[in-house]
Short mmCIF file of C-alpha atoms and ligand atoms in Angstrom, two decimals:
data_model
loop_
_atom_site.label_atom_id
_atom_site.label_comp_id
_atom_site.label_asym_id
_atom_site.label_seq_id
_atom_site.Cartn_x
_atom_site.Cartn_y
_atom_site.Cartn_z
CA UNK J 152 0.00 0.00 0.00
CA UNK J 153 1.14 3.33 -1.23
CA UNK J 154 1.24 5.91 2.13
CA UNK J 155 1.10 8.66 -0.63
CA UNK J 156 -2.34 7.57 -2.55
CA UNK J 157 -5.48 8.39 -1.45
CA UNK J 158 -7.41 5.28 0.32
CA UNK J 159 -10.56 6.10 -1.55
CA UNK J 160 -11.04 6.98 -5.08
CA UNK J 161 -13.95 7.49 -6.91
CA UNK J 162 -14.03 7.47 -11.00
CA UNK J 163 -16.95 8.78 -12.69
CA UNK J 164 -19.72 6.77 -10.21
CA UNK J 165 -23.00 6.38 -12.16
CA UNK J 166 -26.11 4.94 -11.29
CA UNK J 167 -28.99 4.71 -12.91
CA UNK J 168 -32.23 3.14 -11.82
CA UNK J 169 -34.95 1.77 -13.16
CA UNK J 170 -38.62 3.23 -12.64
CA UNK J 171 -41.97 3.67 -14.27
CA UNK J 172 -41.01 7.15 -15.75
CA UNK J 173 -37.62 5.80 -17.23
CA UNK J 174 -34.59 5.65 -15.98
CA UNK J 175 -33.83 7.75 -12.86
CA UNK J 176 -30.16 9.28 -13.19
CA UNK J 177 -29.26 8.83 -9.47
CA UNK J 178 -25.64 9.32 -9.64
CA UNK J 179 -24.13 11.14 -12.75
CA UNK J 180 -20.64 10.57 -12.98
CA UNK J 181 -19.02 11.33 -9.16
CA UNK J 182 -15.58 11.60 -8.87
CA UNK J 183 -13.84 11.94 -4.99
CA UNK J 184 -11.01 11.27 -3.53
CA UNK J 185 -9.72 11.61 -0.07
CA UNK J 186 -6.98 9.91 2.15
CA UNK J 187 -6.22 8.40 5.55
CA UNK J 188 -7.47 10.19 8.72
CA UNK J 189 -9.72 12.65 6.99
CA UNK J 190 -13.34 13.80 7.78
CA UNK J 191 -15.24 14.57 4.64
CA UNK J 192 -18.59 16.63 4.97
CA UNK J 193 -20.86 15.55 2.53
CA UNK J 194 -23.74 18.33 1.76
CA UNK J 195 -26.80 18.57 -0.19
CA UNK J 196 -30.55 19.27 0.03
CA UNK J 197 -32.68 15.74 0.00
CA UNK J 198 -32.88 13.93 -3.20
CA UNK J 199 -29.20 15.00 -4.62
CA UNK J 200 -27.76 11.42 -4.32
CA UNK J 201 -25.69 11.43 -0.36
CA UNK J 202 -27.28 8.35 0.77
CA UNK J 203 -26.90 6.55 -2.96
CA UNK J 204 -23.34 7.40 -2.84
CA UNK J 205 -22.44 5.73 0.60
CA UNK J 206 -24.28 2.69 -0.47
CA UNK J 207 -21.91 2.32 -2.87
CA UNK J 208 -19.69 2.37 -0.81
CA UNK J 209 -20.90 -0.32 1.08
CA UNK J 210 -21.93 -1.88 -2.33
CA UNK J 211 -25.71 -1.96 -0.55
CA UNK J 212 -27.34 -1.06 -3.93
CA UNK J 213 -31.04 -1.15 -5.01
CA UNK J 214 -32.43 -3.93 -6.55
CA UNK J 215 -34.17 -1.70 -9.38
CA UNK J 216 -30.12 -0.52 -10.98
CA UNK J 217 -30.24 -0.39 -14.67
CA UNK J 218 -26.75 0.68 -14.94
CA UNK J 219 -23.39 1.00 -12.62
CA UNK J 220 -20.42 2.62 -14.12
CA UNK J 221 -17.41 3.53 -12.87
CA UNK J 222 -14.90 2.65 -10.23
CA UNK J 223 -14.44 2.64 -6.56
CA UNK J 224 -11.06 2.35 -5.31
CA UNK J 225 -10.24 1.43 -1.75
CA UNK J 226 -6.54 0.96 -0.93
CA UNK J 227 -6.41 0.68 -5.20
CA UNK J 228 -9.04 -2.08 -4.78
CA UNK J 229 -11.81 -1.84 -7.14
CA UNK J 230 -15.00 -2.46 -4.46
CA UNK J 231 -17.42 -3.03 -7.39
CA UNK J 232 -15.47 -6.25 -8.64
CA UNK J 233 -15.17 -7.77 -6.05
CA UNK J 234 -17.00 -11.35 -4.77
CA UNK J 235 -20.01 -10.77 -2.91
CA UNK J 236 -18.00 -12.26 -0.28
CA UNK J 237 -15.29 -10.61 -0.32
CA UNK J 238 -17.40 -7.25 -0.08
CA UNK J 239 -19.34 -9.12 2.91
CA UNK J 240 -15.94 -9.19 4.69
CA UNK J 241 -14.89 -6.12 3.96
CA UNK J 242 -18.19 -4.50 5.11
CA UNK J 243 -17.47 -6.13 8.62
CA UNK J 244 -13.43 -5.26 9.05
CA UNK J 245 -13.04 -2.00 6.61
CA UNK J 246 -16.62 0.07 7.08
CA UNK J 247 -18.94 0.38 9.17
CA UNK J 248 -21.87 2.37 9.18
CA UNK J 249 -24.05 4.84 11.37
CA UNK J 250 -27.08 5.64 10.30
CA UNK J 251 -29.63 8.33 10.65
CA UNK J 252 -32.27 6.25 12.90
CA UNK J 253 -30.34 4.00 15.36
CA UNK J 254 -32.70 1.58 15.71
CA UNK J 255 -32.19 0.63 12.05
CA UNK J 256 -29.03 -1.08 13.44
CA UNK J 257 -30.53 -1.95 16.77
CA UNK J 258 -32.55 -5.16 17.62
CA UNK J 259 -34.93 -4.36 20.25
CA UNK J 260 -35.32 -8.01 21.76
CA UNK J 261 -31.37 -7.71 22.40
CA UNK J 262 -29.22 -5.76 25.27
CA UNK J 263 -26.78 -3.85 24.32
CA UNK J 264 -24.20 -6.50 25.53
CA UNK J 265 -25.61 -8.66 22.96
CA UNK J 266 -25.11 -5.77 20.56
CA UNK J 267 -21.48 -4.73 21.37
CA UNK J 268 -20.96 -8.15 22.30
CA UNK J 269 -21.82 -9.83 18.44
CA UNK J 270 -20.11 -6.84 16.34
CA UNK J 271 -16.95 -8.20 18.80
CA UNK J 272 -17.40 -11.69 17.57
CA UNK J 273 -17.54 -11.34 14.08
CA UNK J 274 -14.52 -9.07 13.49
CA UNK J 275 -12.28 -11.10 16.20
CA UNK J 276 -13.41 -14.71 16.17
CA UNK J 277 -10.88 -15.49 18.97
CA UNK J 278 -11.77 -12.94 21.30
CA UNK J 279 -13.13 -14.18 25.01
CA UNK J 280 -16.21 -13.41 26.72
CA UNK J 281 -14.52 -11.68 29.49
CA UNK J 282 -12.34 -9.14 26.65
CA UNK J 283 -15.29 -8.90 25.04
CA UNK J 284 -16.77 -7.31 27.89
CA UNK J 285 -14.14 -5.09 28.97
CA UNK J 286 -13.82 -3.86 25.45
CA UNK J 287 -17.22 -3.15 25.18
CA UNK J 288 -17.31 -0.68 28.67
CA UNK J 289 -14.33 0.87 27.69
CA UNK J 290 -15.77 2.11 24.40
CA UNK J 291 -19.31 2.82 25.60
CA UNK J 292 -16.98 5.10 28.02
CA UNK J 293 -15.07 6.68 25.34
CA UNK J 294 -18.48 7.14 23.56
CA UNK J 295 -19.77 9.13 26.61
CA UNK J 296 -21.93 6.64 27.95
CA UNK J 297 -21.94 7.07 32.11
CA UNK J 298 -23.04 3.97 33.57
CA UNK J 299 -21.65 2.10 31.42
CA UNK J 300 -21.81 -1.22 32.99
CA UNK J 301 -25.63 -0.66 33.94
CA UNK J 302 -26.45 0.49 30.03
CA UNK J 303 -24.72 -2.84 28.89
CA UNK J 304 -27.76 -4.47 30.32
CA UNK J 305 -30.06 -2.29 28.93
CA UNK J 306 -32.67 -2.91 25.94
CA UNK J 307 -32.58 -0.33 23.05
CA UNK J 308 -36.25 1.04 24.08
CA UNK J 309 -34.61 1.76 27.66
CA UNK J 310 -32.16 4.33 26.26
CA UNK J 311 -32.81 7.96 25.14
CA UNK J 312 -32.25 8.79 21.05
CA UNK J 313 -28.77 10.18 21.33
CA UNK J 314 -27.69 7.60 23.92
CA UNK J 315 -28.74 4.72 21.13
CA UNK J 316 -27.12 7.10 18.43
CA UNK J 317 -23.73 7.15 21.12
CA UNK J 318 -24.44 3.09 21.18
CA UNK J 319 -24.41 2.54 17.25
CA UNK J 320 -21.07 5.04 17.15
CA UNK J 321 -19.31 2.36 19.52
CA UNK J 322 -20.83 -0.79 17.28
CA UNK J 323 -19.25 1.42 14.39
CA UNK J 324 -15.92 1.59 16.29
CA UNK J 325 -15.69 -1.89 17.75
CA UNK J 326 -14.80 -2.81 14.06
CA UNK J 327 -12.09 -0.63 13.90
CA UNK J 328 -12.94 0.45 10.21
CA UNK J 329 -10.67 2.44 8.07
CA UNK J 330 -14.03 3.65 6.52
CA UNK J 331 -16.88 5.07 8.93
CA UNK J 332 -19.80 6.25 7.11
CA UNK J 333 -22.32 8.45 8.83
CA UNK J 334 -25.43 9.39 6.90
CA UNK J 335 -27.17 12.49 9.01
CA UNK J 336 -26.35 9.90 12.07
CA UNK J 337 -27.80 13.68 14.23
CA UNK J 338 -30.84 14.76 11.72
CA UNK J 339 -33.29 12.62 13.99
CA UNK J 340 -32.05 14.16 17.17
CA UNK J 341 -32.96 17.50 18.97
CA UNK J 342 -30.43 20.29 18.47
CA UNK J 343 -28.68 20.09 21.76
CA UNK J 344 -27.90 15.97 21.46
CA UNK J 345 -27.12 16.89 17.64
CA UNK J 346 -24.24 19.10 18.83
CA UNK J 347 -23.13 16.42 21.79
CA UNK J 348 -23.03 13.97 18.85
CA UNK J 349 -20.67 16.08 16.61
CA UNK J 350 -18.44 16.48 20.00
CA UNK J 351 -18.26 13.59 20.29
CA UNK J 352 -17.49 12.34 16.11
CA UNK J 353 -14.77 15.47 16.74
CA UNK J 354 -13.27 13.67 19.86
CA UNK J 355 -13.01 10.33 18.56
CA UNK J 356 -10.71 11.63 15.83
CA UNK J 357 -8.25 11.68 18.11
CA UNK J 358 -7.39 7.79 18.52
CA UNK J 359 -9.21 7.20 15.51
CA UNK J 360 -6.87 6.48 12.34
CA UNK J 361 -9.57 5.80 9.60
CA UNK J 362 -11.60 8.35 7.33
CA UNK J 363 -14.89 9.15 8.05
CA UNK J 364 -17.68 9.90 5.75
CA UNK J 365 -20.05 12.31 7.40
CA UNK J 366 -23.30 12.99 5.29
CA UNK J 367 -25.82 15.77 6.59
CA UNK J 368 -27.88 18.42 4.90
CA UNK J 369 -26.84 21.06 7.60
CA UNK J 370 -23.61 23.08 6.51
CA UNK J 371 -23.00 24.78 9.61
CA UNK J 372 -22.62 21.28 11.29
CA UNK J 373 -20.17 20.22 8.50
CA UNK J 374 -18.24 23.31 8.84
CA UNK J 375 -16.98 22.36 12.37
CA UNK J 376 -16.75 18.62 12.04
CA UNK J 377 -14.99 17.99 8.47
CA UNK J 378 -11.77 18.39 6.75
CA UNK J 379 -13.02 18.37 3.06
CA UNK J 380 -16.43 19.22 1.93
CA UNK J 381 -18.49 17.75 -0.95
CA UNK J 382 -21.34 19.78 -2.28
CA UNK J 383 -24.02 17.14 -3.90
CA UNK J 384 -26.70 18.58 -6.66
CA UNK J 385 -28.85 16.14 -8.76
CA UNK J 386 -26.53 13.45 -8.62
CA UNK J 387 -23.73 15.25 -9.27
CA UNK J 388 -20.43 16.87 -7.00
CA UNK J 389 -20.59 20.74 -7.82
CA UNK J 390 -17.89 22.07 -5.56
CA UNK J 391 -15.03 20.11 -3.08
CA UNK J 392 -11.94 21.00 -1.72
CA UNK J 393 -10.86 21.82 1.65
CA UNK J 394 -14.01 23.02 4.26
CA UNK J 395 -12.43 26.06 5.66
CA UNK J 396 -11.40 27.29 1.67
CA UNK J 397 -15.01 26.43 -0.28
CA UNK J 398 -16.95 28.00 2.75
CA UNK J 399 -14.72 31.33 2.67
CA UNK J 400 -14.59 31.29 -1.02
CA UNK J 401 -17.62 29.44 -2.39
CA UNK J 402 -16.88 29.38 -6.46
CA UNK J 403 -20.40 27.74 -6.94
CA UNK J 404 -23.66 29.21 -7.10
CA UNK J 405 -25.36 26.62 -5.35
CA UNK J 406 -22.81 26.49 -2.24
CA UNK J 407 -23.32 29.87 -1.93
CA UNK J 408 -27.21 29.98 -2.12
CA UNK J 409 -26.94 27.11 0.63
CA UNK J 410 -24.63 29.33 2.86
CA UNK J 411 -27.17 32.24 2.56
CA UNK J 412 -29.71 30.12 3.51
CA UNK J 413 -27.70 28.84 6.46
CA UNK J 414 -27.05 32.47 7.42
CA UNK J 415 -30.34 33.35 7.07
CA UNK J 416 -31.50 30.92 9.32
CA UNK J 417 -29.35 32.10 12.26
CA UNK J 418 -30.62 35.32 12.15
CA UNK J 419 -34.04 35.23 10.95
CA UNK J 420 -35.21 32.12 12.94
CA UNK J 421 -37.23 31.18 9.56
CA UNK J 422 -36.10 27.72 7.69
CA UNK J 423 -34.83 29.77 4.49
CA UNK J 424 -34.41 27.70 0.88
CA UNK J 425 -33.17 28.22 -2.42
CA UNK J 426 -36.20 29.03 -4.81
CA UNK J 427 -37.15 26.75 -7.43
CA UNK J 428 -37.35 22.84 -7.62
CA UNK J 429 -34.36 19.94 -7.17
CA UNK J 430 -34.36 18.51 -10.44
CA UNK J 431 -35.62 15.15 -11.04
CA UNK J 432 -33.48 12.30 -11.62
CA UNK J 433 -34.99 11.82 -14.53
CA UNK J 434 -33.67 14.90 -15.96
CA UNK J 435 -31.23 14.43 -19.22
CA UNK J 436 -28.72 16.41 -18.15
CA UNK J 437 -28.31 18.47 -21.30
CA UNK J 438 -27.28 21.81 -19.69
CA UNK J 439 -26.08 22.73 -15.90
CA UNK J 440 -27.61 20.83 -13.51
CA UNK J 441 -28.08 23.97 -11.53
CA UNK J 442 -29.38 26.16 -14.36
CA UNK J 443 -32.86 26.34 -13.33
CA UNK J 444 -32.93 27.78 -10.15
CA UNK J 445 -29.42 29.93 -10.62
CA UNK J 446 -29.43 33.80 -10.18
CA UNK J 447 -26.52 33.80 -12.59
CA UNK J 448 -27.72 31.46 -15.34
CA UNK J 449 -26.85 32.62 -19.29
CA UNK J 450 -26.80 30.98 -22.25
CA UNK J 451 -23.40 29.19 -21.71
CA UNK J 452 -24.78 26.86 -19.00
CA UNK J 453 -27.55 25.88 -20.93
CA UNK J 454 -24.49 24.43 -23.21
CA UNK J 455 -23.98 21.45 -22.73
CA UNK J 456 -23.47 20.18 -19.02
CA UNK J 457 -20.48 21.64 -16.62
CA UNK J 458 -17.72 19.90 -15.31
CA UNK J 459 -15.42 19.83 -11.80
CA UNK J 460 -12.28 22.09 -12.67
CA UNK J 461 -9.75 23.30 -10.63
CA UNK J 462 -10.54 26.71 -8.58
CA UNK J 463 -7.44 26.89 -6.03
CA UNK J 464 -5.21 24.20 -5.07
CA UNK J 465 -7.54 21.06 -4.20
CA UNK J 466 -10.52 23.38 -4.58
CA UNK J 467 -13.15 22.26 -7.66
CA UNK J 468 -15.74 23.78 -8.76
CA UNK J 469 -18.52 22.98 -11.75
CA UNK J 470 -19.39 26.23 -13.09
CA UNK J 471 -18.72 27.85 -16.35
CA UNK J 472 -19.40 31.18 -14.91
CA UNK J 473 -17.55 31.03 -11.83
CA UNK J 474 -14.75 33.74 -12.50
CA UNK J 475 -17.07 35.73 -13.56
CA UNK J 476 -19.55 35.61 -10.72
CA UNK J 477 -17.80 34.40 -7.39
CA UNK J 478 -14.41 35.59 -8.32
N1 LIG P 327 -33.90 2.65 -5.90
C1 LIG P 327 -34.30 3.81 -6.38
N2 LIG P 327 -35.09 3.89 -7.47
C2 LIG P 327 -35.47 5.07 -8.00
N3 LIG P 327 -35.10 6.26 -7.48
C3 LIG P 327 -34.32 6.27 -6.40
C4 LIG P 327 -33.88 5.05 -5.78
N4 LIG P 327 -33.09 5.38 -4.70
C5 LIG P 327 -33.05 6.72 -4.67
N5 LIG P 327 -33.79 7.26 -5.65
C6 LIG P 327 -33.94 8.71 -5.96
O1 LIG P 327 -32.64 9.21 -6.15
C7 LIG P 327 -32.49 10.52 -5.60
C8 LIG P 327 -31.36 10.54 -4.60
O2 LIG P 327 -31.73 9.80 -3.45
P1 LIG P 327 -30.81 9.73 -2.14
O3 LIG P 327 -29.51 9.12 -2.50
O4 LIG P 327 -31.61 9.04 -1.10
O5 LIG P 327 -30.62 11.27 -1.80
P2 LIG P 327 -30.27 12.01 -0.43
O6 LIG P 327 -29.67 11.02 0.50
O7 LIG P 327 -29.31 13.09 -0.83
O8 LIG P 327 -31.56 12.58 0.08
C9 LIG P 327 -33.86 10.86 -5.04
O9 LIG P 327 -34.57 11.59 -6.00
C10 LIG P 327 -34.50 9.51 -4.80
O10 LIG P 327 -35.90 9.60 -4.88
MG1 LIG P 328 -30.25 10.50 2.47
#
């Protein structure tokens, strides 16, 4: 393994599904890459792909795909050719996952022993009953779980929503993943456990060597969490590059019309959005995928559809007009 490639590289991801209006153009040709040890925010309003692309990740794909393209590269590992089981096992020792509801990964007829207990067992076959234990207080601990030798006995339904979020985080660490994937693992909690739970994803960094995928629709939460951003539009990546950079210096329309929203929230109280319509995955995507709801739309961008291209160093942005309008 080269120290100097990224782990994960995407190459023009598309994904197509079938449905009864034709095919729905769910990815459109994603490329991303990002190395060891680094938090990636991805961003977008519902509908622009997020949750599609970590499933690919995962290679958890809907049974209604008409066409995958493309390539993802893990350690220069192509996941989509591999075995089914080979992917199995590397789901359960390279990724794990966190979802938005916990109890998708919780079974309420089992303690949270059982829970911590099983994830234990099927990444370290060998390991004893008694390690198993100890391992599993120390990271409900690290997780910020007090009690944690009482909540070990507990049932899911005993357990408030960000304690079960807290529980998933330690199933998803127990694995000791290179990959963690988060999709909106705080959208279903109230705003006060939302920003315990980015604490605590920004503590575990620490002693946590892997890359973490961390999908949510709310930029301000990104902003303090993640390394590199990733601004998702109907299917596609319009802007990426380093957080700190593409929120100071947006170069996209769209990024920018999701920070004024964000900005108008904090002051106005009122849930503010971008006029106009997602587009439909059914689009053709004959022009700029952003063209119909852009203040700065002209006749270029309904030429022919925009590509990533270099803004600043590691910065990309897919506008033709960019220069011009968010110099
Ligand atoms: N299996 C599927 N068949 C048809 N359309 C789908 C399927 N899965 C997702 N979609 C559509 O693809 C778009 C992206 O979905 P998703 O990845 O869930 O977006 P996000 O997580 O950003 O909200 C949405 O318009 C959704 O309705
Ligand atoms: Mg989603």
């Amino acid at each position: 393994m080269n120290p100097d490639l990224p782990m994960i590289t995407i190459r023009n991801l598309k994904l197509d599904a079938r449905t009864e209006h034709g095919p729905a153009h769910i990815l459109r040709g994603i490329d991303l890459e990002f190395g060891r040890g680094r938090i990636v925010g991805v961003v977008g309003e519902s509908g622009s792909g997020k949750s599609t692309l970590v499933s690919c990740l995962l290679r958890l794909l809907p049974s209604n795909i008409e066409r995958l393209e493309g390539e993802i590269l893990f350690d220069g590992i192509d996941l989509l050719k591999l075995s089914p089981s080979d992917m199995n096992d590397w789901r359960g020792r390279k990724i794990a996952m966190v979802f938005q509801d916990p109890m998708t990964a919780l079974n309420p007829l089992f303690t949270i022993n059982t829970h911590l207990r099983d994830v234990l067992k099927r990444r370290f076959p060998q390991i004893s009953a008694r390690e198993a234990r100890e391992r599993s207080l120390a990271m409900l601990t690290k997780v910020g779980i007090s009690d944690a030798s009482v909540r070990l006995d507990a049932y899911p339904h005993q357990l408030s929503g960000g304690m079960r979020q807290r529980i998933v985080i330690a199933m998803a660490l127990l694995v000791e993943p290179d990959l963690l994937l988060a999709d909106e693992p705080t959208t279903a909690l109230d705003a006060t456990v939302e920003a315990q739970i980015v604490d605590l994803f920004d503590q575990l960094r620490q002693d946590f060597s892997g890359s973490i995928v961390f999908i949510s629709h709310h930029l301000g939460l990104v902003a303090e969490l993640c390394d590199d951003l990733c601004v998702m539009y109907g299917g596609t990546i319009v802007e990426t590059g380093p957080v700190a950079e593409v929120l100071a210096r947006p170069r996209h329309p769209y990024t920018r019309a999701l920070l004024d929203c964000e900005i108008e929230d904090d002051h106005g109280g009122r849930l503010a959005t971008i006029p106009g319509e997602v587009p439909s995955a059914t689009w053709a995507m004959d022009a700029c995928i952003f063209a119909s709801r852009c203040a700065h739309v002209a006749d270029i961008c309904r030429r022919g559809p925009t590509v990533l291209e270099t803004v600043a160093i590691g910065h990309k942005a897919a506008c033709k007009r960019s220069r011009e309008v968010l110099p």
